[in-house]
Short mmCIF file of N, CA and C in Angstrom, two decimals:
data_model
loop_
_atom_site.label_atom_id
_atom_site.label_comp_id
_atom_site.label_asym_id
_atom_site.label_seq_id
_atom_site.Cartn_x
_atom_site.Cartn_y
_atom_site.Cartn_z
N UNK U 1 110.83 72.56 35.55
CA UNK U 1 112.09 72.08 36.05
C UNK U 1 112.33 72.47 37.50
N UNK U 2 111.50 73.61 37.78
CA UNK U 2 111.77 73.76 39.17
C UNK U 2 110.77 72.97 40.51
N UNK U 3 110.94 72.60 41.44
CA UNK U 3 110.73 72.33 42.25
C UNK U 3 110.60 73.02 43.87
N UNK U 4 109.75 73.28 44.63
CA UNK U 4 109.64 73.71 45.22
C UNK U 4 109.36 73.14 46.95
N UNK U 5 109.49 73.67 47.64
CA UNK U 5 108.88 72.99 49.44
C UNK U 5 109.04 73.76 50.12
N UNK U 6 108.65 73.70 51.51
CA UNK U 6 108.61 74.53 52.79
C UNK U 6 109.71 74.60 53.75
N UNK U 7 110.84 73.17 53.44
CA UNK U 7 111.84 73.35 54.25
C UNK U 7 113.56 72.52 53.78
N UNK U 8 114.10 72.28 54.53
CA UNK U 8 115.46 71.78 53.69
C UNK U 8 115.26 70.65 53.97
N UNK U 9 115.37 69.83 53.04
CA UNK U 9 115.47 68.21 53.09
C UNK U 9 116.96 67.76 53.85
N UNK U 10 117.10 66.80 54.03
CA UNK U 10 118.54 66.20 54.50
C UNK U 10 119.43 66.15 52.83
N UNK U 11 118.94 65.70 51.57
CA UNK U 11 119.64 66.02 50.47
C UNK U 11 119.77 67.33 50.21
N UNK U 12 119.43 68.54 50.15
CA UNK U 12 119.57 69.54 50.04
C UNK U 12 120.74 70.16 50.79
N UNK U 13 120.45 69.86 52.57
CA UNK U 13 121.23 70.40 53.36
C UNK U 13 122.61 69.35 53.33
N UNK U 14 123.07 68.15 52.33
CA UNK U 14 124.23 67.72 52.09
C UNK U 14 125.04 69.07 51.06
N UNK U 15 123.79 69.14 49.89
CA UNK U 15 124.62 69.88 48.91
C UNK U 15 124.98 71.05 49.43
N UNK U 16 124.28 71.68 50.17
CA UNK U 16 124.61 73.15 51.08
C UNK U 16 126.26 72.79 51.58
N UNK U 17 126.64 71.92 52.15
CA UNK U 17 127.37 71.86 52.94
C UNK U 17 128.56 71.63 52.07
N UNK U 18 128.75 71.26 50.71
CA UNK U 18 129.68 71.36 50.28
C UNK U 18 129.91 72.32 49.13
N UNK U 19 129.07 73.35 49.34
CA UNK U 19 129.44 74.75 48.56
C UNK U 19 130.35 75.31 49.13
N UNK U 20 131.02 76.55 48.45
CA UNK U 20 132.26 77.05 48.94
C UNK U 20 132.01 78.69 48.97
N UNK U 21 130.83 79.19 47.75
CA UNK U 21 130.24 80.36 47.39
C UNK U 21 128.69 80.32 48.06
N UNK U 22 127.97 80.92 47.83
CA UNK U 22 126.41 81.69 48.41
C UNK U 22 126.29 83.08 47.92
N UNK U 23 125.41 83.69 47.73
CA UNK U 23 124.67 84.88 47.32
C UNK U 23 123.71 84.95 47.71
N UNK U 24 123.72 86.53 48.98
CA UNK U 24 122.83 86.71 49.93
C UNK U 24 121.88 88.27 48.42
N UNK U 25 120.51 87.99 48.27
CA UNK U 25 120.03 89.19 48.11
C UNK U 25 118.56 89.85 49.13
N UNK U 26 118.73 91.11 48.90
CA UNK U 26 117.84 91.90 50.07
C UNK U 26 117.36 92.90 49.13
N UNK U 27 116.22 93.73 49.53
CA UNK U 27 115.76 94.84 49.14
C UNK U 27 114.42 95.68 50.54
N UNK U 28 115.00 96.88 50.26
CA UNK U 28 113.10 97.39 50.57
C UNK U 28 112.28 97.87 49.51
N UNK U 29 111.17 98.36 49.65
CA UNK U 29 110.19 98.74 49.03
C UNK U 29 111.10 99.84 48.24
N UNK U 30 111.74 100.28 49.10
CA UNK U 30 112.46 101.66 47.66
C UNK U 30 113.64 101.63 47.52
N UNK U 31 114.66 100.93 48.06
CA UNK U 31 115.97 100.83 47.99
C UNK U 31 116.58 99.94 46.91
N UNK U 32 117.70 100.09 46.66
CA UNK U 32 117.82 99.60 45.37
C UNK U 32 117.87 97.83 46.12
N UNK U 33 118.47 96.68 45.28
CA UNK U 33 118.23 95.64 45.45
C UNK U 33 119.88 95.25 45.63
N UNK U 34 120.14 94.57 46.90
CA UNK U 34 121.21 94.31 47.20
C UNK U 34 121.36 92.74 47.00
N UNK U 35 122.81 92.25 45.87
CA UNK U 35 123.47 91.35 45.74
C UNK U 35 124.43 91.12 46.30
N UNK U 36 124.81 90.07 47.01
CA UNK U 36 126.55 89.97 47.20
C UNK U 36 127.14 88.44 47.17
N UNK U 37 128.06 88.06 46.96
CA UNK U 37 128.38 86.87 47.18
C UNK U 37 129.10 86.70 48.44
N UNK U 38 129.05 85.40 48.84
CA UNK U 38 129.77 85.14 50.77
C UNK U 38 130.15 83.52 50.11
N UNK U 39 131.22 83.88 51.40
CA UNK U 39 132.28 82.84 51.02
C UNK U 39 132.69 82.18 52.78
N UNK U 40 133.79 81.72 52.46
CA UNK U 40 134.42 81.23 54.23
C UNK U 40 133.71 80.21 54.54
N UNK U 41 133.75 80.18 55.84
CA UNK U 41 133.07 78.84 56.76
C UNK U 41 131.82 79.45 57.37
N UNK U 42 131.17 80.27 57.00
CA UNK U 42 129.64 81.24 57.32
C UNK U 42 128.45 81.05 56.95
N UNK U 43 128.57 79.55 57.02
CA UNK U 43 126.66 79.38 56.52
C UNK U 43 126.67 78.24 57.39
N UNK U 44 125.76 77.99 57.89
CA UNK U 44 124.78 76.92 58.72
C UNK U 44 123.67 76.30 58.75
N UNK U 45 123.20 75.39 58.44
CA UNK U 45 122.05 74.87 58.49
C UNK U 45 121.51 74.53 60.14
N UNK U 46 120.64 75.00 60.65
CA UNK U 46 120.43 74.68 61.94
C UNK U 46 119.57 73.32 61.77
N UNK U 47 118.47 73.28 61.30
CA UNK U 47 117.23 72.60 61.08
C UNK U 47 116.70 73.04 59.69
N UNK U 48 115.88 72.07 59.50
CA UNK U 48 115.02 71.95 58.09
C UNK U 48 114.04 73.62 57.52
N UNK U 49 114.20 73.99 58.79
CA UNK U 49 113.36 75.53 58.76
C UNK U 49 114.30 76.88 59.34
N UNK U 50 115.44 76.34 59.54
CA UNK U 50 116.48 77.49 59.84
C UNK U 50 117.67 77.60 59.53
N UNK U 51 118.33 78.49 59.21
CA UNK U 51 119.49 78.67 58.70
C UNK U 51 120.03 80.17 59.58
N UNK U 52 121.91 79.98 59.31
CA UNK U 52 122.44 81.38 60.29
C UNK U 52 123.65 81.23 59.09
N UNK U 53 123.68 82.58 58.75
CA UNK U 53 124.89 82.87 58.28
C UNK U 53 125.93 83.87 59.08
N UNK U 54 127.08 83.94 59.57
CA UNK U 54 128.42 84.46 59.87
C UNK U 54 128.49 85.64 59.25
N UNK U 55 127.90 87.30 59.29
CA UNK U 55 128.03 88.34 58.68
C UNK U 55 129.41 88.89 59.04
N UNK U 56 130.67 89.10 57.76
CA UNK U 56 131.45 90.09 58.33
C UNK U 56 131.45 91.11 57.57
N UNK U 57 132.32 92.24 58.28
CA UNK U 57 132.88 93.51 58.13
C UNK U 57 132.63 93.64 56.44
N UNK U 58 132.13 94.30 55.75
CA UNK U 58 132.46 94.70 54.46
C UNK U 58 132.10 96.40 53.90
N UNK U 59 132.38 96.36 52.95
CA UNK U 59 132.22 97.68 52.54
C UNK U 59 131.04 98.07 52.66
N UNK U 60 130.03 97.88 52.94
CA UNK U 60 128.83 98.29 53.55
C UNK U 60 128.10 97.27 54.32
N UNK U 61 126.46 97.69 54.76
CA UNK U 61 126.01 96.77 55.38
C UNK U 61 124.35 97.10 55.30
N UNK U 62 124.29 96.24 53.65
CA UNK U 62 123.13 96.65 52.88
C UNK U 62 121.96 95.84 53.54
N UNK U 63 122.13 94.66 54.04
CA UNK U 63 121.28 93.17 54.41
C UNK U 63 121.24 93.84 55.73
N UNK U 64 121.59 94.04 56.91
CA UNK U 64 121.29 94.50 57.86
C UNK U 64 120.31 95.72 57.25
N UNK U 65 120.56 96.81 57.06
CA UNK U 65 119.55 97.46 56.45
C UNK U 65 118.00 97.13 56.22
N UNK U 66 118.35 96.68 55.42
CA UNK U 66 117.54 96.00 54.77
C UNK U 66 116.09 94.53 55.70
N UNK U 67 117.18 94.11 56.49
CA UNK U 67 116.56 93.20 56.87
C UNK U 67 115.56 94.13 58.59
N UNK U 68 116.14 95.16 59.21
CA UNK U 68 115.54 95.93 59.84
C UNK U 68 114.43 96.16 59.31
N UNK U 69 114.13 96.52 57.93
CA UNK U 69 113.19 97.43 57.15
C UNK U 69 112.05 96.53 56.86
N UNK U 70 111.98 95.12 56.27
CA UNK U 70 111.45 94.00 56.21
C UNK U 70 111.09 92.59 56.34
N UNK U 71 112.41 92.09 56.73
CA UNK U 71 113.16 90.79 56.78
C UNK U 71 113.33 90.22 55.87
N UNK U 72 112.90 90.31 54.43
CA UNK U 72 112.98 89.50 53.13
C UNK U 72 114.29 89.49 52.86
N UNK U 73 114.92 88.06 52.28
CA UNK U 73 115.83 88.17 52.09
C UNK U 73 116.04 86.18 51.19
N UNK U 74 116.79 86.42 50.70
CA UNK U 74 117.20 85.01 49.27
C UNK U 74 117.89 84.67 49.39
N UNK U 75 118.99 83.57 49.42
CA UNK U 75 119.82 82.91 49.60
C UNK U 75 120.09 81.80 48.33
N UNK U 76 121.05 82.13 47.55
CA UNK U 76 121.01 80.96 46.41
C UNK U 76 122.53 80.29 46.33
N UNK U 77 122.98 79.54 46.16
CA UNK U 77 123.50 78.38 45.77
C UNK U 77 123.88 77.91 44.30
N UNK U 78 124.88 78.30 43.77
CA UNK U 78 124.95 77.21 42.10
C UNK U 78 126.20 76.17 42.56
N UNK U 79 125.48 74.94 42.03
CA UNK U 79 126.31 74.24 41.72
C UNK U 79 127.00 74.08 40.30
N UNK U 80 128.87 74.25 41.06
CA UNK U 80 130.24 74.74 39.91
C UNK U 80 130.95 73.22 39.64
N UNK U 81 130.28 72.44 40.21
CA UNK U 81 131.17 71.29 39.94
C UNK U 81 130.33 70.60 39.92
N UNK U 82 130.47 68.76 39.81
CA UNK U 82 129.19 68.02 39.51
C UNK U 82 128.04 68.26 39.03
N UNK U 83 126.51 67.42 39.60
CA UNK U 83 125.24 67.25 38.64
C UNK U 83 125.22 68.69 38.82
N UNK U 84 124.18 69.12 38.02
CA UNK U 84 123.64 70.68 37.83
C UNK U 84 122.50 71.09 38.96
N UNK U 85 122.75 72.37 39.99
CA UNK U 85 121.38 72.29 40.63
C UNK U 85 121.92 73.99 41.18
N UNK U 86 120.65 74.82 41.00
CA UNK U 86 120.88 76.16 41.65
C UNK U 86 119.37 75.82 42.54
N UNK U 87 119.87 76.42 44.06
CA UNK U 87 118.88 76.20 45.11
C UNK U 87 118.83 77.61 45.52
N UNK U 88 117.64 78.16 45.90
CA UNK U 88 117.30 79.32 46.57
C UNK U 88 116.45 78.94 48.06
N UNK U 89 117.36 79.63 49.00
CA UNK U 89 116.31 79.81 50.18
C UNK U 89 115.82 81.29 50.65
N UNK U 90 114.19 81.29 50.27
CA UNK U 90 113.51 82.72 50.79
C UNK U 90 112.92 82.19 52.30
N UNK U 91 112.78 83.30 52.85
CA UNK U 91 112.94 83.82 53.80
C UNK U 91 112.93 84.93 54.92
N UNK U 92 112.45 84.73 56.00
CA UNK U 92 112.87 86.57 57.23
C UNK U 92 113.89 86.11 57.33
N UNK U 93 114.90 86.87 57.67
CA UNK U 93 115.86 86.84 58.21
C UNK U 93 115.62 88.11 59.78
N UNK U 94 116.59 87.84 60.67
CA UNK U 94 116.91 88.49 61.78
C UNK U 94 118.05 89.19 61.92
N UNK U 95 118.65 90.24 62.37
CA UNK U 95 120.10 90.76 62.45
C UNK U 95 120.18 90.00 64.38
N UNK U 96 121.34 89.58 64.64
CA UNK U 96 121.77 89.18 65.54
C UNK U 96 122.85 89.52 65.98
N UNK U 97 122.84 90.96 66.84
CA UNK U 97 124.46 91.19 66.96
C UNK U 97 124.82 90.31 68.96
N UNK U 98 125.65 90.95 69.21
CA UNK U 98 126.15 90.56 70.66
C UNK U 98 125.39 90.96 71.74
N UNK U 99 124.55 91.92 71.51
CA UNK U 99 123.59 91.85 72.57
C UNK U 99 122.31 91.15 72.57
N UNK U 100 122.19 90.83 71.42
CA UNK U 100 120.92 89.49 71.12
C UNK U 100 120.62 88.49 72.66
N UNK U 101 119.79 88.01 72.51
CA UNK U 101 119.61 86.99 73.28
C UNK U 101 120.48 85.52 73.03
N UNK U 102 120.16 85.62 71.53
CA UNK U 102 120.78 83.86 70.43
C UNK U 102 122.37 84.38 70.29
N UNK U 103 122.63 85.40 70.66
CA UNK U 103 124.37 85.81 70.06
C UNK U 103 125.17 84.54 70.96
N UNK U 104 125.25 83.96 71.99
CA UNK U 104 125.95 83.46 72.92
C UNK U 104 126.05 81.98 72.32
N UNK U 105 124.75 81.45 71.81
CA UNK U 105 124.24 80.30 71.32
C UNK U 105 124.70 80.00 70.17
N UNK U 106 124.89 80.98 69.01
CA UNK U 106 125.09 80.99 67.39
C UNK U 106 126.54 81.57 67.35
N UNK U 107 127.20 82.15 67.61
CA UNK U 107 128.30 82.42 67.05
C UNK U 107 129.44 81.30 67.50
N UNK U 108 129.04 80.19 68.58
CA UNK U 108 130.26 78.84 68.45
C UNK U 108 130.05 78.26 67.35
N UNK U 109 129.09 78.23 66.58
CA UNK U 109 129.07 77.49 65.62
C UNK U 109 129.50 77.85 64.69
N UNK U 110 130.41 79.02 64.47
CA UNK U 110 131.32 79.35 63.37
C UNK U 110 132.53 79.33 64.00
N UNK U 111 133.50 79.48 63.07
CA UNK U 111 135.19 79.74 63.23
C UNK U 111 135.23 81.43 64.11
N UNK U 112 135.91 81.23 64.53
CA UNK U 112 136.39 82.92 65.30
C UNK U 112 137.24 83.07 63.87
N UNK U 113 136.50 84.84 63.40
CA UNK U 113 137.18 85.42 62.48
C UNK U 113 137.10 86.55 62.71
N UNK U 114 138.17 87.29 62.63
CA UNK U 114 138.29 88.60 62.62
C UNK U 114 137.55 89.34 61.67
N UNK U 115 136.86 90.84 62.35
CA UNK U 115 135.83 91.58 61.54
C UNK U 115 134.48 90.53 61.57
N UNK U 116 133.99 89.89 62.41
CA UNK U 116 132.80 89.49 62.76
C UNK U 116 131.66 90.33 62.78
N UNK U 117 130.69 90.92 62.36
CA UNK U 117 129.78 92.07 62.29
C UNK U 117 128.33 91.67 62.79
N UNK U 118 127.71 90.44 62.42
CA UNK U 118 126.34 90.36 62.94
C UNK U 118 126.12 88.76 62.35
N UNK U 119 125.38 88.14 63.24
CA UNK U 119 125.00 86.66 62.57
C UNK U 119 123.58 86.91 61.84
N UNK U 120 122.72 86.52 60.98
CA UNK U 120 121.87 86.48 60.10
C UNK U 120 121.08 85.13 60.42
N UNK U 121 119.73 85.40 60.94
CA UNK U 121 119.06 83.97 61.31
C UNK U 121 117.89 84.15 59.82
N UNK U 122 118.06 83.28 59.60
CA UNK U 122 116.67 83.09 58.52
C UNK U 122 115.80 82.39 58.70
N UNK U 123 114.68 82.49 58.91
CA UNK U 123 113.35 80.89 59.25
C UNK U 123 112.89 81.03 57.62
N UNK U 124 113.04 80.02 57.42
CA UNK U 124 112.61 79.32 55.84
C UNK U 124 111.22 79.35 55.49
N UNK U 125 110.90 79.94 54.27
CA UNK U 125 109.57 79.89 54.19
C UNK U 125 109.42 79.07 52.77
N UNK U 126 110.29 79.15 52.16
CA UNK U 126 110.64 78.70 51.04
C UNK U 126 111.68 78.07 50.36
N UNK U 127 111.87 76.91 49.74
CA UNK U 127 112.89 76.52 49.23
C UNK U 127 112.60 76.02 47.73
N UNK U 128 113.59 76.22 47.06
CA UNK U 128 113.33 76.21 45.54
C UNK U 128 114.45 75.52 44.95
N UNK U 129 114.50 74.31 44.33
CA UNK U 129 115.53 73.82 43.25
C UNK U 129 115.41 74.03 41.78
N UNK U 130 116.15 74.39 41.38
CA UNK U 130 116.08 74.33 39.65
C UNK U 130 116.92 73.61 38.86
N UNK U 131 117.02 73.39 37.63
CA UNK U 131 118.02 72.40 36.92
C UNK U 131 119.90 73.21 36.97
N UNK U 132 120.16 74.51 36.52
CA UNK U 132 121.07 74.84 36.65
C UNK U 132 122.12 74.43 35.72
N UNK U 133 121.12 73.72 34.37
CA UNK U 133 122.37 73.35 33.31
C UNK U 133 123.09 74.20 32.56
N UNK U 134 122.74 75.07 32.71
CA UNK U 134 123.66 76.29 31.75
C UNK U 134 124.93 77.35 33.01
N UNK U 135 124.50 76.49 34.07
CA UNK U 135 125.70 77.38 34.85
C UNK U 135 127.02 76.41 34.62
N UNK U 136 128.37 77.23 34.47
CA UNK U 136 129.56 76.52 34.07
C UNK U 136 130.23 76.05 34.84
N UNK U 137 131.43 75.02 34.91
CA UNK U 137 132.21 74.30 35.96
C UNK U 137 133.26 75.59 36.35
N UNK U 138 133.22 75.40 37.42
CA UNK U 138 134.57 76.02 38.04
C UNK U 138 135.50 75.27 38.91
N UNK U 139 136.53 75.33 38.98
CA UNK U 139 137.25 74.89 39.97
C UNK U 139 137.50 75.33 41.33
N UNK U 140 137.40 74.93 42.12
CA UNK U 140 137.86 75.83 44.03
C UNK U 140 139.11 75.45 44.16
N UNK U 141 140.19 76.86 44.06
CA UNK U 141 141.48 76.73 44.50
C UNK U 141 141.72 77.17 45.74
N UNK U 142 140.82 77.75 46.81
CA UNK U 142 141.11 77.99 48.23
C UNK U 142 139.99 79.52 48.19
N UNK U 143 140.64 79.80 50.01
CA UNK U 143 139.75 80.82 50.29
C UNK U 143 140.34 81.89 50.22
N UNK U 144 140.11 83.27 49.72
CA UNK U 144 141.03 84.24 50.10
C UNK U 144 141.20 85.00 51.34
N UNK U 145 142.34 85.20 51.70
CA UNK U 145 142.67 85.53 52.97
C UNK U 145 142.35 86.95 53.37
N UNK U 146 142.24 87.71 52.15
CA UNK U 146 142.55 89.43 52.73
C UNK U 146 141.48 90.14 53.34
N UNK U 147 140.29 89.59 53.37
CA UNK U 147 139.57 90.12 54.29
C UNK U 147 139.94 90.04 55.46
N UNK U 148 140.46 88.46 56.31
CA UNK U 148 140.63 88.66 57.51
C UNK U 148 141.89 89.26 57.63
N UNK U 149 142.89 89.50 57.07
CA UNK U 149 143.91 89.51 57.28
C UNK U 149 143.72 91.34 57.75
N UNK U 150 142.80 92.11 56.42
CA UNK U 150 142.37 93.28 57.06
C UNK U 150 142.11 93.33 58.17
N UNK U 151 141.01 92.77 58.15
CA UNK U 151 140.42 93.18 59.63
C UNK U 151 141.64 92.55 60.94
N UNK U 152 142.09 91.64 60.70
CA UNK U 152 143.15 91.65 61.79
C UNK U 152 144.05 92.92 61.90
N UNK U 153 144.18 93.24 60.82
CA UNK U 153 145.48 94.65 60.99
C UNK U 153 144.48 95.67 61.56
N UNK U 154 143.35 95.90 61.40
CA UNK U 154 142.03 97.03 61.74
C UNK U 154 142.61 96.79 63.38
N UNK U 155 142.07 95.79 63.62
CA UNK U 155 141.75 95.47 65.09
C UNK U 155 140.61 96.11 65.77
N UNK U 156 140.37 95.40 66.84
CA UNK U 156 138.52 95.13 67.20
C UNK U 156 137.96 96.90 67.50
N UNK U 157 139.69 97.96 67.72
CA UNK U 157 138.72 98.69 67.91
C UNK U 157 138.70 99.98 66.64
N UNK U 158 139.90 99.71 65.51
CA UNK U 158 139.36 99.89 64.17
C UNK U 158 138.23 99.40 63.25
N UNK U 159 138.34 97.95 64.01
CA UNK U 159 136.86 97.33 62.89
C UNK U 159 135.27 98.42 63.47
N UNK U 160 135.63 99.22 64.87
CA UNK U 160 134.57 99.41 65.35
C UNK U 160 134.62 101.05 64.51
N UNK U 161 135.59 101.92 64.39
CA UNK U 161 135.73 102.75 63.67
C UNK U 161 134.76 102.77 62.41
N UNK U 162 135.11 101.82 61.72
CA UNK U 162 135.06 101.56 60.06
C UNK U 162 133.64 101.48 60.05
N UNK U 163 132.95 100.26 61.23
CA UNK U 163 131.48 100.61 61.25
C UNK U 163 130.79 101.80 61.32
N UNK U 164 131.10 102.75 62.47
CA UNK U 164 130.77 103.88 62.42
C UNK U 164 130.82 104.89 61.17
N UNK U 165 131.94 104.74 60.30
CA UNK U 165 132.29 105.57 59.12
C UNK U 165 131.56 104.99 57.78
N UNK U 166 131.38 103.72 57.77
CA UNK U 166 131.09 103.03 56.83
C UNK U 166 130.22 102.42 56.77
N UNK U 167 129.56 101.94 58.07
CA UNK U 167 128.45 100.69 58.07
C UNK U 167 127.01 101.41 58.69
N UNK U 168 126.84 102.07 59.31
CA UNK U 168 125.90 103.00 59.83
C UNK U 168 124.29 103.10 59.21
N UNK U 169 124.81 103.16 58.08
CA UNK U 169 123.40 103.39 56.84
C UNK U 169 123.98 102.81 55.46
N UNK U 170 122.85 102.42 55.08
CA UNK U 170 122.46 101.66 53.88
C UNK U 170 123.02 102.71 52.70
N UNK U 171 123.35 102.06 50.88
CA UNK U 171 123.51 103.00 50.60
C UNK U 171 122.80 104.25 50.04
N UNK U 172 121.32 103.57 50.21
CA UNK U 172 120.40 104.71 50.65
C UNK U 172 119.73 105.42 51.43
N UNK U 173 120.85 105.33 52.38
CA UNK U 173 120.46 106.27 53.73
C UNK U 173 119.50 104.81 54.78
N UNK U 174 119.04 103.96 55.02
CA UNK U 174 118.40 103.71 55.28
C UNK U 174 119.52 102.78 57.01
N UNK U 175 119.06 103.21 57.97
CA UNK U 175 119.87 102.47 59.04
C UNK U 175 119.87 101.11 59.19
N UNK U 176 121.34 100.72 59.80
CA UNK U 176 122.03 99.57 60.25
C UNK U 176 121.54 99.16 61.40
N UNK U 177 121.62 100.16 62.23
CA UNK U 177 121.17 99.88 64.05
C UNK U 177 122.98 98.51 64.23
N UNK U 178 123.90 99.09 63.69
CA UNK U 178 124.74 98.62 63.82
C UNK U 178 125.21 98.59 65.33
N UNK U 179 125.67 99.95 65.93
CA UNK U 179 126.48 100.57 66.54
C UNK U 179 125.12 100.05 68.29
N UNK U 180 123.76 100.47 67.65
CA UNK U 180 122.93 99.40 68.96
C UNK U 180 122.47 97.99 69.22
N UNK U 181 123.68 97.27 68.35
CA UNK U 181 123.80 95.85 68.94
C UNK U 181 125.07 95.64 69.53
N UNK U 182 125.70 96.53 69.98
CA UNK U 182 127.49 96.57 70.85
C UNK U 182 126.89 97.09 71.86
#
């Protein structure tokens, strides 16, 4: 049932575009295996072999970690409404903060949101469809606000605090290199 290729088709990168959820996972060789779900207006399809996701502020900052350590990193997709299809994109990914070279280039292409932390480039090495009939319908009643609304009350030079206290290292010790992309 599954299907596989080297890059995003133009059907693929339709269904991308009208998801509302994503689930970024990461690991290293010894760290535990990081899940999370992402939401907002933070995913991008550049081309058939690239993708950038919009990293913000959260309670840690396992994928930066992580992606320093190896670049591996998954990207999946269920479809909650209509035909059935869960898509995975593997992948390097890159951490891209503001001193990047691409930071100037990639971050118009998202919304300005408060608590902005690092953009995420991925070059595609892999793409995978599966049937996805046993995942259930959900409905999308909107986005929730309280992340930004945090980080607006933080402000740019609390959000920079919180990194330092919070975002620094993985939660197994393993570094962000947060604080040397500002």
């Amino acid at each position: 049932m599954a299907n596989q290729s080297d890059h995003i088709s133009k059907r693929i990168q339709k269904f991308i575009a009208k998801q509302k959820i994503f689930f970024v996972a990461t690991a290293t060789e010894q760290s535990r295996i990081n899940l999370s779900p992402k939401g907002m207006d933070s995913f991008r399809v550049l081309n058939e072999k690239k993708v950038l996701w919009l990293n913000l502020t959260g309670s840690g900052n396992e994928t930066a970690a992580h992606l320093n350590e190896n670049g591996r990193i998954t990207i999946m997709f269920c479809s909650f409404e209509g035909a059935p299809n869960i898509l995975r994109l593997y992948g390097k990914g890159t951490v891209i903060h503001p001193n990047h070279k691409d930071w100037s280039k990639s971050i118009d292409l998202f919304p300005k949101l408060a608590g902005t932390r690092q953009i995420i480039s991925i070059d595609i090495e892999m793409v995978q469809t599966s049937c996805g009939m046993s995942i259930p319908y959900y409905e999308f009643k909107g986005e929730r606000l309280e992340l930004d609304e945090w980080a607006q009350k933080k402000g740019e030079d609390g959000i920079r605090q919180y990194w330092k206290d919070k975002n620094e290292s993985s939660i197994d010790g393993i570094p962000t290199k947060i604080q040397e992309g500002y």
